Tab-separated table of C-alpha atoms in Angstrom:
chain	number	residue	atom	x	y	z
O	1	UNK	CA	-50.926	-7.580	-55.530
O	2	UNK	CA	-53.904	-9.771	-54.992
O	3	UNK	CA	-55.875	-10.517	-58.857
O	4	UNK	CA	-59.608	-10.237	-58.477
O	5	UNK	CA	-61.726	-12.182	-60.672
O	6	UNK	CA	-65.542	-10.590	-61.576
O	7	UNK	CA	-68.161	-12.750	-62.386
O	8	UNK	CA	-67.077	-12.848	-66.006
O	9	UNK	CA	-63.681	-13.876	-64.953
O	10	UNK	CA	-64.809	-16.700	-62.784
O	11	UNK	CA	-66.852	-17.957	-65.922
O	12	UNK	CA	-63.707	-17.842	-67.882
O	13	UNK	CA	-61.232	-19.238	-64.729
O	14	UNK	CA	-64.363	-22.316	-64.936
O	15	UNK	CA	-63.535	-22.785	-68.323
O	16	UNK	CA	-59.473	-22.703	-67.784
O	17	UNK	CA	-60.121	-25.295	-65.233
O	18	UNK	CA	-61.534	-27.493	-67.706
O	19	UNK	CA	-58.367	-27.691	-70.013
O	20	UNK	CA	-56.121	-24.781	-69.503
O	21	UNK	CA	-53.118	-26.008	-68.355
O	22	UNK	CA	-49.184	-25.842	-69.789
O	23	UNK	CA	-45.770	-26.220	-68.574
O	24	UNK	CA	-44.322	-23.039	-66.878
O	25	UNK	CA	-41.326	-21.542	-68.186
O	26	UNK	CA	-38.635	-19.397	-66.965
O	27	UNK	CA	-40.611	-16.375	-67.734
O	28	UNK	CA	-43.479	-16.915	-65.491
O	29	UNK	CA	-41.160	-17.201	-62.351
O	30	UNK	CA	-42.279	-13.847	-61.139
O	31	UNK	CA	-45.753	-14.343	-61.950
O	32	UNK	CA	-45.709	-17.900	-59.654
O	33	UNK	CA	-43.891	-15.952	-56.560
O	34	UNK	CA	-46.271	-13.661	-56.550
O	35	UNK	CA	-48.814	-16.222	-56.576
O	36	UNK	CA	-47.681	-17.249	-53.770
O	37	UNK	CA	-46.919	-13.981	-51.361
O	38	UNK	CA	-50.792	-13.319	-52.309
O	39	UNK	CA	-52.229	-16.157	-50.946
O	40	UNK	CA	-54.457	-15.739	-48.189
O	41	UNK	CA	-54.236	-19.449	-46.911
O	42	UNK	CA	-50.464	-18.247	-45.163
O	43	UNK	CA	-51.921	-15.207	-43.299
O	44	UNK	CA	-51.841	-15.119	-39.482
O	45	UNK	CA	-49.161	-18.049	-37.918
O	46	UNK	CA	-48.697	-19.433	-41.171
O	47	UNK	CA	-47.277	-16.203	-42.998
O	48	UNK	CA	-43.659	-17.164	-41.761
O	49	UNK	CA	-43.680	-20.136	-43.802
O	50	UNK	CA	-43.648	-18.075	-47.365
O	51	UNK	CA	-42.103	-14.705	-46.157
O	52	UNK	CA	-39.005	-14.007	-48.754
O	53	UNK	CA	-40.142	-17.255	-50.474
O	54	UNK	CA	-40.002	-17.143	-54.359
O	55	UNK	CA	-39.789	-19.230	-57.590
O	56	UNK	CA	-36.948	-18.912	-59.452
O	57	UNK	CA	-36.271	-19.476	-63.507
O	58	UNK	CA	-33.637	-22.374	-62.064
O	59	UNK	CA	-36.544	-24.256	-60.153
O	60	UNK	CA	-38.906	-23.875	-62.874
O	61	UNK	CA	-36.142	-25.391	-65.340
O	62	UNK	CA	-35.343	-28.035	-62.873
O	63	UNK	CA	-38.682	-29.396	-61.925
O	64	UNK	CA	-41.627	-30.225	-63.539
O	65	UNK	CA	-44.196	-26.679	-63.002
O	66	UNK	CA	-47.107	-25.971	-64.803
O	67	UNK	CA	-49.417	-23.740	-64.285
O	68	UNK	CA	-53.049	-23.219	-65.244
O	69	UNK	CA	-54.576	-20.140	-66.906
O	70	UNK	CA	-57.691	-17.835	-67.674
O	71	UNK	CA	-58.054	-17.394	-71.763
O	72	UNK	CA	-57.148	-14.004	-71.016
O	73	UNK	CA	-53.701	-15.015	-69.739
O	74	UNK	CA	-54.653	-14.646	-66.221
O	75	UNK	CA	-52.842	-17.165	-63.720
O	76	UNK	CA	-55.126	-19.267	-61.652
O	77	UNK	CA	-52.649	-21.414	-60.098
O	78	UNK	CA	-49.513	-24.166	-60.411
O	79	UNK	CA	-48.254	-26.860	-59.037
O	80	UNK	CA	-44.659	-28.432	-58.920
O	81	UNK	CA	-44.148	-32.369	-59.417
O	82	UNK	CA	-40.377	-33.433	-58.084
O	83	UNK	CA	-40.041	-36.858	-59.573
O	84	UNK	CA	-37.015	-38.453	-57.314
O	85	UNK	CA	-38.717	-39.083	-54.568
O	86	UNK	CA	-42.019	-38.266	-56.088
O	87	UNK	CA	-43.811	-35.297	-54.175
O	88	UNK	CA	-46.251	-32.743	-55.114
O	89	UNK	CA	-44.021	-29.612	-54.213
O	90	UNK	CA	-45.657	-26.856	-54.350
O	91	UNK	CA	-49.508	-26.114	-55.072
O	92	UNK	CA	-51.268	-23.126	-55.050
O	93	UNK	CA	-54.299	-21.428	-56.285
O	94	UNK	CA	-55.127	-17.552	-56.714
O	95	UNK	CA	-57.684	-16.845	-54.310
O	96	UNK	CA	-59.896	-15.455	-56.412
O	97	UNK	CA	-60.163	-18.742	-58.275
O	98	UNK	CA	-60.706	-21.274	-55.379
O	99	UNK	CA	-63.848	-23.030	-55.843
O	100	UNK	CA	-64.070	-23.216	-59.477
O	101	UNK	CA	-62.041	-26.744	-60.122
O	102	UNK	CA	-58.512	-25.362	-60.789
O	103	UNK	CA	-57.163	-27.281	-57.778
O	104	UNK	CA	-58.798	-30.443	-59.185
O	105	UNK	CA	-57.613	-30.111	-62.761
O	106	UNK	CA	-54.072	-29.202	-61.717
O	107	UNK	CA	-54.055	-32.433	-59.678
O	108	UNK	CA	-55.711	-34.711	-62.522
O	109	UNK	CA	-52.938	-32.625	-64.936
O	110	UNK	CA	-50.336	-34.096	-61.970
O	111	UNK	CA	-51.383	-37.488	-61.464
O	112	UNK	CA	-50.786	-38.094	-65.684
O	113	UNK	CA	-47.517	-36.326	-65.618
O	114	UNK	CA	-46.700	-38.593	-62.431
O	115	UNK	CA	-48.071	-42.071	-64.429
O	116	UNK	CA	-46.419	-40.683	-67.394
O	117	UNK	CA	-43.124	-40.376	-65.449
O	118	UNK	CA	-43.147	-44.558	-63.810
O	119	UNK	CA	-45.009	-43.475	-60.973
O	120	UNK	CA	-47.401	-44.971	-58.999
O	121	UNK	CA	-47.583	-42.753	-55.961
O	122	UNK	CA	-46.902	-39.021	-55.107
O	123	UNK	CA	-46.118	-37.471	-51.518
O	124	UNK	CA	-48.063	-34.156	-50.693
O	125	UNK	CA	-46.899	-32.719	-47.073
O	126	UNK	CA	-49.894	-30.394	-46.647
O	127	UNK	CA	-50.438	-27.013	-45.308
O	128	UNK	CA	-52.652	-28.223	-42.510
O	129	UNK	CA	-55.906	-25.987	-43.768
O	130	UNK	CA	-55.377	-27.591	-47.214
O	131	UNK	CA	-55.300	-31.234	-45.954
O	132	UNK	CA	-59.567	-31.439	-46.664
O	133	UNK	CA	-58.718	-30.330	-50.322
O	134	UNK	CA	-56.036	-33.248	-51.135
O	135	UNK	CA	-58.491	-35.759	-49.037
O	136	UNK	CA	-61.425	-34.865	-50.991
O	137	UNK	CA	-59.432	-35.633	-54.425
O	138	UNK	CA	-58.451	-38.681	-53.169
O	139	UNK	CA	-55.397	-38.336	-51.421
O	140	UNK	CA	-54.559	-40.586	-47.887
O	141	UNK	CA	-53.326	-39.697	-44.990
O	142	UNK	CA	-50.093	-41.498	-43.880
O	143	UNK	CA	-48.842	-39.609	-40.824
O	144	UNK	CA	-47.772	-36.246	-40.227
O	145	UNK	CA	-44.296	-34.446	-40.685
O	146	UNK	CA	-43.037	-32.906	-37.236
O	147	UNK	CA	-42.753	-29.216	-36.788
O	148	UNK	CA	-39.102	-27.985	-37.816
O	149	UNK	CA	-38.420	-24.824	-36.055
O	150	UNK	CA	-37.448	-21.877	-37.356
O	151	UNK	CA	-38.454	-23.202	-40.856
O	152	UNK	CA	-41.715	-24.543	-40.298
O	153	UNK	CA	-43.517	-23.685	-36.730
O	154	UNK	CA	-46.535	-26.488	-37.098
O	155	UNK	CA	-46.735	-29.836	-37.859
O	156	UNK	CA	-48.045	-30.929	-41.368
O	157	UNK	CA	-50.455	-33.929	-42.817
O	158	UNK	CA	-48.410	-36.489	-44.790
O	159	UNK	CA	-50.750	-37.687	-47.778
O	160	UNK	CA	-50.367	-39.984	-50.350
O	161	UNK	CA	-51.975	-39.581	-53.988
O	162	UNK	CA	-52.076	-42.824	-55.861
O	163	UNK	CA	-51.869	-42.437	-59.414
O	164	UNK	CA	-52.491	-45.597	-60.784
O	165	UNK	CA	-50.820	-47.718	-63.592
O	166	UNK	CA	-50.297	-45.946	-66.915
O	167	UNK	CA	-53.092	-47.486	-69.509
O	168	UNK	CA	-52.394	-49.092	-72.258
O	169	UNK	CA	-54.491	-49.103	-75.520
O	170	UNK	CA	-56.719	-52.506	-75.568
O	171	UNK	CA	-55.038	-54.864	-78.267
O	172	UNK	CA	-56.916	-55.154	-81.276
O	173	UNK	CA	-58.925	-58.628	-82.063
O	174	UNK	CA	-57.218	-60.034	-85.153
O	175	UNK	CA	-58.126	-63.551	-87.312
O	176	UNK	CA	-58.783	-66.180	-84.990
């Protein structure tokens, strides 16, 4: 089941990019699986890698998902931060939505959990065609993750997202 957004819905997914974004609960697990089994970037060689794949109500209570949606209600995407060792997950966007600044927001959304959480850095092992996407949000590259047959046919980018310290409010100027 593939969601297709009009031209009315992309002005609203715009919008849900700009602030739409809360923590996932058990209840969405279907909605993130299918999410996933709908995305078009694991067609061809790639559709291996998220055949029989799902999210479960146990992951989503275990990790830190959110997800980002249309004021309608309408999922545009999610993203999955493990804290210990810090790695970006899982991310994914509906199709229909890519383009509009979901991806973006979700990562900003991740980089302040991450900073929130202690941590300075966050590991992203890429789906290869998705490697441009984390590079142009400011991810690095740091090498790439072998191939690990049956599981995973290709290799993958190994990126690094710095997050930055967590700020602090400026102290306020008292007598002198």
């Amino acid at each position: 089941m593939t969601s297709r957004i009009t031209a009315t819905g992309r002005a609203a997914a715009r919008s849900a990019a700009a602030g739409t974004v809360r923590r996932a609960t058990a209840r969405d697990a279907k909605r993130l699986t299918r999410l996933i089994q709908a995305s078009s970037a694991y067609e061809g060689p790639y559709a291996p890698m998220i055949a029989g794949y799902r999210v479960g109500p146990d992951y989503i209570e275990t990790h830190r998902v959110f997800l980002a949606a249309a004021p309608d209600g309408r999922l545009l995407g999610f993203y999955a931060l493990l804290l210990a060792p810090p790695e970006l997950d899982l991310m994914f966007v509906a199709d229909a939505a890519q383009g509009l600044g979901v991806g973006r927001r979700l990562v900003e959304h991740m980089k302040g959990e991450a900073r929130d959480a202690g941590v300075d850095a966050v590991r992203v092992v890429s789906h290869p065609p998705a490697e441009g996407f984390y590079r142009g949000v400011g991810a690095e590259r740091v090498g790439t993750v072998a191939a690990n047959p049956p599981a995973v046919m290709w290799d993958r980018p190994e990126l690094v997202i710095r997050v930055g310290p967590a700020e602090t409010a400026p102290a306020e100027a008292g007598p002198a």
